[in-house]
Short mmCIF file of C-alpha atoms in Angstrom, two decimals:
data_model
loop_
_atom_site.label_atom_id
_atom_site.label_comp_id
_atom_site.label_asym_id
_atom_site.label_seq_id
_atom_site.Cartn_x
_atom_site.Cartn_y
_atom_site.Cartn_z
CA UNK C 171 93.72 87.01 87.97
CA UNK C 172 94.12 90.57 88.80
CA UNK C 173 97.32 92.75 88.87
CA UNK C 174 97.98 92.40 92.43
CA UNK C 175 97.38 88.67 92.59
CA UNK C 176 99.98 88.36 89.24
CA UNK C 177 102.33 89.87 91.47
CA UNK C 178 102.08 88.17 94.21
CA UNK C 179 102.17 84.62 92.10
CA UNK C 180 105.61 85.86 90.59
CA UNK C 181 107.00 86.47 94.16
CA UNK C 182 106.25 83.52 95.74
CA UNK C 183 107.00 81.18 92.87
CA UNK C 184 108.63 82.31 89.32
CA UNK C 185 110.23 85.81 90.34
CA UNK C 186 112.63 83.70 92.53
CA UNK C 187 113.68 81.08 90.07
CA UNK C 188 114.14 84.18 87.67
CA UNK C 189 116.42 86.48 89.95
CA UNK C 190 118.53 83.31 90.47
CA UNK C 191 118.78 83.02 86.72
CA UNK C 192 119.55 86.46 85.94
CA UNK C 193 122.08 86.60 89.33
CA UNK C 194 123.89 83.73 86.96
CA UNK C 195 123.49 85.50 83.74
CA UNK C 196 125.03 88.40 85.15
CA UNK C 197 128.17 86.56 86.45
CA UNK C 198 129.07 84.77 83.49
CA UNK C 199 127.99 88.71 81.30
CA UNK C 200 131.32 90.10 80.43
CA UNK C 201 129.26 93.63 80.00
CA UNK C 202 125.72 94.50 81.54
CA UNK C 203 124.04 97.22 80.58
CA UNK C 204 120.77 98.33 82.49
CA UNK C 205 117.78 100.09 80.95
CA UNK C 206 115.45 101.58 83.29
CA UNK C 207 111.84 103.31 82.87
CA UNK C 208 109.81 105.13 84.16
CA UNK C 209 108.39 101.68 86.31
CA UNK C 210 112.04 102.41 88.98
CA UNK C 211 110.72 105.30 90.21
CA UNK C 212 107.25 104.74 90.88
CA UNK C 213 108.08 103.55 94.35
CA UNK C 214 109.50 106.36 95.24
CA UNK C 215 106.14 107.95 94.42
CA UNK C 216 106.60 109.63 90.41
CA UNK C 217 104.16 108.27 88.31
CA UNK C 218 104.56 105.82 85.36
CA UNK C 219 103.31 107.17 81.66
CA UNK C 220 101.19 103.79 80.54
CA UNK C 221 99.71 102.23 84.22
CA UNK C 222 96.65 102.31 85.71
CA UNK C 223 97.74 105.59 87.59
CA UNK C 224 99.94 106.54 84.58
CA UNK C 225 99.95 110.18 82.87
CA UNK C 226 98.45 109.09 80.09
CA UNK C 227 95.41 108.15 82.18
CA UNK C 228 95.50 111.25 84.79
CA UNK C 229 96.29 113.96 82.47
CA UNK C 230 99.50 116.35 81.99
CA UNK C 231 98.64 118.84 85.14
CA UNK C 232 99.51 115.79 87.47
CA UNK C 233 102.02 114.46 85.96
CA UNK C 234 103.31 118.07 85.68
CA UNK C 235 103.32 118.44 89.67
CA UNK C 236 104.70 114.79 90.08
CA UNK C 237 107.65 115.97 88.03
CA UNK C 238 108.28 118.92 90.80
CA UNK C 239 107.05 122.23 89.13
CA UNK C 240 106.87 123.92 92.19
CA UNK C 241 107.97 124.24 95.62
CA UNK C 242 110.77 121.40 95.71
CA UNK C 243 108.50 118.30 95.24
CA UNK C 244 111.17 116.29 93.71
CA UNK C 245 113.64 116.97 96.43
CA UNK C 246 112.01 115.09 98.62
CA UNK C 247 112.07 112.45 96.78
CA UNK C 248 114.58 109.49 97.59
CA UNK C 249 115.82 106.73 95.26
CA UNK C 250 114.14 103.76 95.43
CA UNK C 251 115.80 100.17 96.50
CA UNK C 252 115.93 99.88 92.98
CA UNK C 253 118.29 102.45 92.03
CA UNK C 254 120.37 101.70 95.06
CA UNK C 255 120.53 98.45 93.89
CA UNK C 256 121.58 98.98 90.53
CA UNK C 257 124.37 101.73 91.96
CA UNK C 258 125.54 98.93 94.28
CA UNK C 259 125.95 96.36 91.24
CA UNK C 260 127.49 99.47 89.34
CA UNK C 261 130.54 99.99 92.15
CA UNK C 262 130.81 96.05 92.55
CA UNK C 263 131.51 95.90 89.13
CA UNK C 264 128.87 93.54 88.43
CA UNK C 265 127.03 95.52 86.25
CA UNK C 266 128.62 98.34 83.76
CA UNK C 267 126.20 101.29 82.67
CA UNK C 268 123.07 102.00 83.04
CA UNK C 269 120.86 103.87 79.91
CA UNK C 270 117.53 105.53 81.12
CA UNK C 271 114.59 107.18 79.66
CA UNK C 272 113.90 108.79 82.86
CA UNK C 273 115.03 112.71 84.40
CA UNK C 274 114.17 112.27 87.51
CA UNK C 275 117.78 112.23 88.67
CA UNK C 276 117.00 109.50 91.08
CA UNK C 277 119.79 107.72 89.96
CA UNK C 278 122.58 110.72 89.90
CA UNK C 279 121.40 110.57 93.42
CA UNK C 280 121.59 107.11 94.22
CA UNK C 281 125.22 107.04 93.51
CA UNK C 282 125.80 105.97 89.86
CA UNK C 283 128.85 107.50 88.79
CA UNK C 284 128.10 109.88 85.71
CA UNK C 285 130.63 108.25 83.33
CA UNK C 286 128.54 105.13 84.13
CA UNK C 287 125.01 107.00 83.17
CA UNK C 288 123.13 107.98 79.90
CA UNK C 289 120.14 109.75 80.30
CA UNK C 290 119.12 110.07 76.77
CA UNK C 291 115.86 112.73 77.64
CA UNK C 292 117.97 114.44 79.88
CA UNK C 293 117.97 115.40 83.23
CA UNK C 294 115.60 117.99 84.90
CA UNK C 295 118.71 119.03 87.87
CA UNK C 296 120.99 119.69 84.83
CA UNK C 297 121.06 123.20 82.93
CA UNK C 298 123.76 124.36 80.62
CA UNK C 299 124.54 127.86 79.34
CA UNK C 300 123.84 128.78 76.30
CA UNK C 301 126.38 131.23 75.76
CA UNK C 302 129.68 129.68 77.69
CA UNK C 303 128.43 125.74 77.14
CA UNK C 304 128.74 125.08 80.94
CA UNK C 305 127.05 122.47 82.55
CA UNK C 306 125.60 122.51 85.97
CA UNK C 307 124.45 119.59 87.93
CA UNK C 308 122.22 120.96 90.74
CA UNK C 309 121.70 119.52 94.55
CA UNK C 310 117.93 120.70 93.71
CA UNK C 311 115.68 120.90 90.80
CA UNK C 312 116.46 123.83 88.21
CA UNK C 313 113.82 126.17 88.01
CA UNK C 314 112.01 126.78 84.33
CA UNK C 315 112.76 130.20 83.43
CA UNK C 316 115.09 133.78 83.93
CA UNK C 317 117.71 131.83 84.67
CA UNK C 318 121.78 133.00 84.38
CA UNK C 319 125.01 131.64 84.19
CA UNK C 320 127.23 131.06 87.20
CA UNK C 321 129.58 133.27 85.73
CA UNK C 322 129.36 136.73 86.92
CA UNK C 323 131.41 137.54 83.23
CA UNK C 324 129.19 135.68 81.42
CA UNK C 325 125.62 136.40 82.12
CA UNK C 326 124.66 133.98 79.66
CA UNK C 327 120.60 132.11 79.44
CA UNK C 328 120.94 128.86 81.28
CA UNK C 329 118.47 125.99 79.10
CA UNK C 330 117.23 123.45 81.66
CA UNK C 331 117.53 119.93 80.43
CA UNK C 332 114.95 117.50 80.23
CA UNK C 333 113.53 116.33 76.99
CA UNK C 334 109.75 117.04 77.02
CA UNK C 335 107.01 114.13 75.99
CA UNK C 336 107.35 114.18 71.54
CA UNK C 337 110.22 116.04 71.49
CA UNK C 338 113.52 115.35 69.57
CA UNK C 339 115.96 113.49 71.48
CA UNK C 340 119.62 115.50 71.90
CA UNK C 341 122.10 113.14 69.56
CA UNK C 342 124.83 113.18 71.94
CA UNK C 343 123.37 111.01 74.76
CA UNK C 344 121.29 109.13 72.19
CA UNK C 345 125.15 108.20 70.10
CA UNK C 346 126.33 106.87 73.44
CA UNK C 347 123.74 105.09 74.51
CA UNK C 348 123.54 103.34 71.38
CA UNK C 349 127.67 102.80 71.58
CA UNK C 350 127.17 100.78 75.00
CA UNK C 351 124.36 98.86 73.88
CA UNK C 352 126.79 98.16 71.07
CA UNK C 353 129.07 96.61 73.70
CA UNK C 354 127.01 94.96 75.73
CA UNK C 355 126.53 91.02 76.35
CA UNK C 356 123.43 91.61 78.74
CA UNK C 357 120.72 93.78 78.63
CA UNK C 358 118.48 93.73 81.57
CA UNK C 359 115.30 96.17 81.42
CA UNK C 360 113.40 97.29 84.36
CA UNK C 361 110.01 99.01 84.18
CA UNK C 362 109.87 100.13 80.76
CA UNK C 363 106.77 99.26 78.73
CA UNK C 364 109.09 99.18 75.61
CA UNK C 365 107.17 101.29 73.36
CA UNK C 366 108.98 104.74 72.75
CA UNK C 367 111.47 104.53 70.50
CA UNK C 368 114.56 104.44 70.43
CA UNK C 369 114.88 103.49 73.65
CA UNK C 370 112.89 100.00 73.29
CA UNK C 371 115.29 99.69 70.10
CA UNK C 372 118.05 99.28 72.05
CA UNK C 373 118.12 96.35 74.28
CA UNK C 374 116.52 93.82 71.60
CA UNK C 375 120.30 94.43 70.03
CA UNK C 376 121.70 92.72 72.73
CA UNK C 377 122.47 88.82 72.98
CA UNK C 378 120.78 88.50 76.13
CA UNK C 379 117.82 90.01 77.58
CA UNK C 380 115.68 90.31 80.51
CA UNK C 381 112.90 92.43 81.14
CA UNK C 382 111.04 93.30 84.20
CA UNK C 383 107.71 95.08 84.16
CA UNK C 384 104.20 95.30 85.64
CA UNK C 385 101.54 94.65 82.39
CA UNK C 386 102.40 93.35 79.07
CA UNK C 387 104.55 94.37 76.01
CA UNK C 388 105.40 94.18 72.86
CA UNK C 389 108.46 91.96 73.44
CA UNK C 390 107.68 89.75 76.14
CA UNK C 391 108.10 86.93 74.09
CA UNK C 392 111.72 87.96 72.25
CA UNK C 393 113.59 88.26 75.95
CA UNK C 394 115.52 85.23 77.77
CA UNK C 395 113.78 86.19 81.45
CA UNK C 396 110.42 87.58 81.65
CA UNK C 397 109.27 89.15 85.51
CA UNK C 398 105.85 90.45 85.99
CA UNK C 399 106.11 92.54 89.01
CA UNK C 400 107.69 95.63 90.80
CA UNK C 401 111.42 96.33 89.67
CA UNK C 402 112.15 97.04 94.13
CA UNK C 403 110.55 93.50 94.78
CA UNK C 404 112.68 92.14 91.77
CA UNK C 405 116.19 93.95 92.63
CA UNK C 406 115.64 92.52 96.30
CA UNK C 407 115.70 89.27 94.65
CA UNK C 408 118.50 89.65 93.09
CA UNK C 409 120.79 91.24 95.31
CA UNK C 410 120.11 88.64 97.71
CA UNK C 411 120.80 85.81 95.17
CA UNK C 412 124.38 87.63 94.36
CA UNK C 413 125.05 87.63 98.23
CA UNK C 414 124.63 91.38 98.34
CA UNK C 415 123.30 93.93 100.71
CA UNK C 416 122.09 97.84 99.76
CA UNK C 417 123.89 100.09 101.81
CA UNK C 418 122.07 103.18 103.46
CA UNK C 419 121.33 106.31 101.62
CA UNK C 420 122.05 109.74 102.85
CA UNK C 421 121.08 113.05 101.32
CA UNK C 422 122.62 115.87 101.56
CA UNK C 423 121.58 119.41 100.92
CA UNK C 424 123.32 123.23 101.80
CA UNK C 425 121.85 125.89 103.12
CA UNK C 426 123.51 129.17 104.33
CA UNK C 427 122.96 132.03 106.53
CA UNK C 428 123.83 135.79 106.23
CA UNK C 429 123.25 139.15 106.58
CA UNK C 430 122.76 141.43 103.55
CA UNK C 431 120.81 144.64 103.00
CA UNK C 432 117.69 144.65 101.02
CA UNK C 433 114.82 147.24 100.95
CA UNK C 434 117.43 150.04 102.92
CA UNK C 435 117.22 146.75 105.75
CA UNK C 436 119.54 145.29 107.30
CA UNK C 437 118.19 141.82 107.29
CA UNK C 438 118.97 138.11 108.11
CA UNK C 439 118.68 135.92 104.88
CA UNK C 440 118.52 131.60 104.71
CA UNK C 441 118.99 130.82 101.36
CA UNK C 442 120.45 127.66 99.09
CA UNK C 443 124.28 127.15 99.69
CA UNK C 444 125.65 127.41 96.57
CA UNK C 445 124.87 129.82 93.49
CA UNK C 446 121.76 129.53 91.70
CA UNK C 447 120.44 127.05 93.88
CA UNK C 448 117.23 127.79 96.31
CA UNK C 449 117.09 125.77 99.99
CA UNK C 450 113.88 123.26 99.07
CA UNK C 451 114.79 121.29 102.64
CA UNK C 452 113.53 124.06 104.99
CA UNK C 453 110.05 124.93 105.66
CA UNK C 454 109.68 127.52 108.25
CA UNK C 455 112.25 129.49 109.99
CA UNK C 456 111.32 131.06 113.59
CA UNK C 457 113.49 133.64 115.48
CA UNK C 458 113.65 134.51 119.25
CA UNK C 459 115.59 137.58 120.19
CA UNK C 460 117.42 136.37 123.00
CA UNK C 461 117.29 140.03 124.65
CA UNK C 462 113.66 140.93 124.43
CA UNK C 463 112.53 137.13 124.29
CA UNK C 464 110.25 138.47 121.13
CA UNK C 465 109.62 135.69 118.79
CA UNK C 466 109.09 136.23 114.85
CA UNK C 467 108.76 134.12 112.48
CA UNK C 468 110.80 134.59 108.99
CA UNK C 469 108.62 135.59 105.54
CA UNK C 470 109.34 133.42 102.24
CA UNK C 471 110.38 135.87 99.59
CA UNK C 472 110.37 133.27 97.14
CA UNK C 473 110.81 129.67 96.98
CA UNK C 474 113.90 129.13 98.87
CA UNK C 475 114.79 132.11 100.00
CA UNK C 476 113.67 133.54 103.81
CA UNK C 477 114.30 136.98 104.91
CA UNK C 478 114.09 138.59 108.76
CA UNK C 479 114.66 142.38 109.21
CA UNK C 480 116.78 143.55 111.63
CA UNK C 481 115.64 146.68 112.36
CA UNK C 482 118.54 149.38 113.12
CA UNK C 483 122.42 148.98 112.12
CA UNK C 484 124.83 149.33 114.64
CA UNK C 485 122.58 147.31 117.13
CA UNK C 486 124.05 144.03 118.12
CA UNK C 487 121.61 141.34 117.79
CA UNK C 488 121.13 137.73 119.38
CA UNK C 489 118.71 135.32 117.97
CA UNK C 490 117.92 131.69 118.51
CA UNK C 491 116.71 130.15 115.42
CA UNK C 492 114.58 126.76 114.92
CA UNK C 493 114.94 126.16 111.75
CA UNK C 494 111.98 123.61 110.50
CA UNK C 495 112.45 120.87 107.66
CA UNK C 496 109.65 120.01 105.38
CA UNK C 497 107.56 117.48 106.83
CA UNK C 498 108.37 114.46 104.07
CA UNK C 499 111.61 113.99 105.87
CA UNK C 500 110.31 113.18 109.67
CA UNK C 501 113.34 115.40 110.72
CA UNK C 502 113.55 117.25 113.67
CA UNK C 503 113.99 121.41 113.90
CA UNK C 504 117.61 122.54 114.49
CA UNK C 505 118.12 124.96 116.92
CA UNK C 506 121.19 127.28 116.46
CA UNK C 507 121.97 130.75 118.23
CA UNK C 508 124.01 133.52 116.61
CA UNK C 509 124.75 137.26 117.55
CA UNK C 510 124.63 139.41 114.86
CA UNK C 511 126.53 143.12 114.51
CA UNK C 512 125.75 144.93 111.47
CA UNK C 513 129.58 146.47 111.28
CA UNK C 514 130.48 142.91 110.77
CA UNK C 515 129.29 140.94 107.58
CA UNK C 516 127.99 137.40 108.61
CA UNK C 517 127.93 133.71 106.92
CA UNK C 518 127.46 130.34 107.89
CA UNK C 519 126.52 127.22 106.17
CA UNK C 520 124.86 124.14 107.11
CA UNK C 521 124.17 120.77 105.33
CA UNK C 522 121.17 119.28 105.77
CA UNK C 523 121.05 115.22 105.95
CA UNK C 524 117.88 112.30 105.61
CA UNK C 525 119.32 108.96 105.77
CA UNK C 526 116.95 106.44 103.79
CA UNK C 527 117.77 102.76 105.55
CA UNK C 528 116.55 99.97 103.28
CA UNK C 529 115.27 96.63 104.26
#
């Protein structure tokens, strides 16, 4: 039988039986540990590295892009009902930490608390500087390059994590993943082929194992559950058999408004909300002068960052905005109307929010 009709099998026959087993397991686990690959996100639309539509199979340049080099793609993209599952288990105690060879921050953003998370390739919305040692967790993906620290007396290079394909893996995350695997009764692995080492090391240490995953591995028979299918069809399964329902998932993202002076122009500037951070939410920005009734649309100065001149200083200025959201969210424009003097500095922030309801 095909892929498709394997999965379908496992749903309507052994993938129940299973998630009732493992929905046991975990209640009689004094300490469950989850391991997740790359196979949790591919819902949400980021490829895999070993399936049919893998980067191994489609080359680096797509798998590049599906990783969000560029204008934002990764901020659209939501966690899965499989991370918000596994966050859920996480804050009912039911589960205990979760070790992944993904940095897709999908589950940062799902909720998992950080002392509950070991990302042991790093995480591509994490930078730290070099010079200081800070670390920044950012609402949007860090940017590659030029990049500076926070800290106006610093000035320090900021080194995005994010541990590319071959490279060595950073000891610190790698010590403490090993340390809860160490202290684990359960190990339950969800879409990871279990080839790269050390990560496919570390749940065979533990007494009990399950592993869920499209396609064969090398350990399929040296685990106590086996599942052959999607880890979101698989965590509705089990959530259900624990008596469990995923909450709804909001996301959140800042943007702010304000005058500056660029060019000898007096300008009107949306940008990200916080420092070092660009706006990926917004797509287009049009402005009506309420006065004249002339309409003009904002110019992108660089990802994140739109810019409207002014014209004179000392002229008082009302504008209507419609501020348009990138179309993967379905979200309608805001509308907002401000008058503007250019004696008087101006600021405002909004938060953008996409609820994600799952069924």
């Amino acid at each position: 039988m095909d892929q498709r009709e394997h999965v379908e099998a496992a749903a309507e026959g052994a993938a129940g039986d299973s998630a009732a087993a493992v929905a046991n397991m975990i209640r009689q686990a004094g300490n469950v540990v989850f391991y997740t690959g790359a196979g949790v996100s591919t819902g949400a639309g980021i490829k895999d590295y070993r399936g049919p539509q893998g980067m191994n199979n489609t080359g680096w340049l797509s798998s590049i892009k599906g990783l969000g080099v560029g204008k934002g793609t990764m901020d659209v993209t939501m966690p899965t009902y499989c991370h918000a599952a596994i966050a859920l288990l996480l804050h009912q105690g039911l589960a205990h930490h979760v070790v992944s060879s993904n940095h897709d921050n999908l589950h940062t953003r799902s909720g998992v608390p950080p002392e509950q998370l070991t990302e042991i390739f790093g995480n591509s919305y994490v930078e730290t500087c070099k010079a200081c040692k800070t670390k920044y967790h950012r609402h949007v993906q860090v940017p590659q390059l030029g990049r500076v620290c926070d800290q106006p007396e610093c000035n320090g290079a900021l080194v995005k994590e994010g541990v590319r394909m071959n490279a060595m893996v950073p000891r610190a995350p790698l010590e403490e993943a090993w340390a809860k695997t160490h202290s684990a009764d359960l190990a339950i692995v969800l879409g990871s082929s279990m080839t790269v080492s050390p990560f496919c090391d570390m749940p065979m240490e533990v007494k009990q194992r399950v592993l869920c995953v499209l396609g064969e591995t090398p350990v399929d028979d040296c685990v106590d559950v086996r599942v052959s299918e999607s880890c979101d069809a698989f965590m509705h399964r089990l959530v259900r058999c624990l008596g469990l329902a995923v909450p709804p998932f909001t996301y959140r993202q800042d943007f702010k408004l304000h005058t500056a002076r660029r060019d000898g122009q007096w300008c009107l500037v949306l940008g990200g909300g916080h420092a070092n951070e660009p706006c990926t939410c917004v797509d287009s920005v049009d402005a009506t002068f309420v006065s004249s009734g002339e309409r003009r649309e904002f110019e992108e100065e660089r990802c994140g960052d739109w810019r409207l001149d002014l014209g004179a200083r000392g002229a008082v200025r009302e504008l209507e905005l419609e501020i348009s959201f990138r179309p993967e969210y379905s979200a309608p424009p805001m509308v907002v109307t401000h008058t503007l003097d250019a004696s008087v500095p101006f600021e405002h922030m909004y938060t953008f929010t996409h609820t994600v309801h799952y069924s």
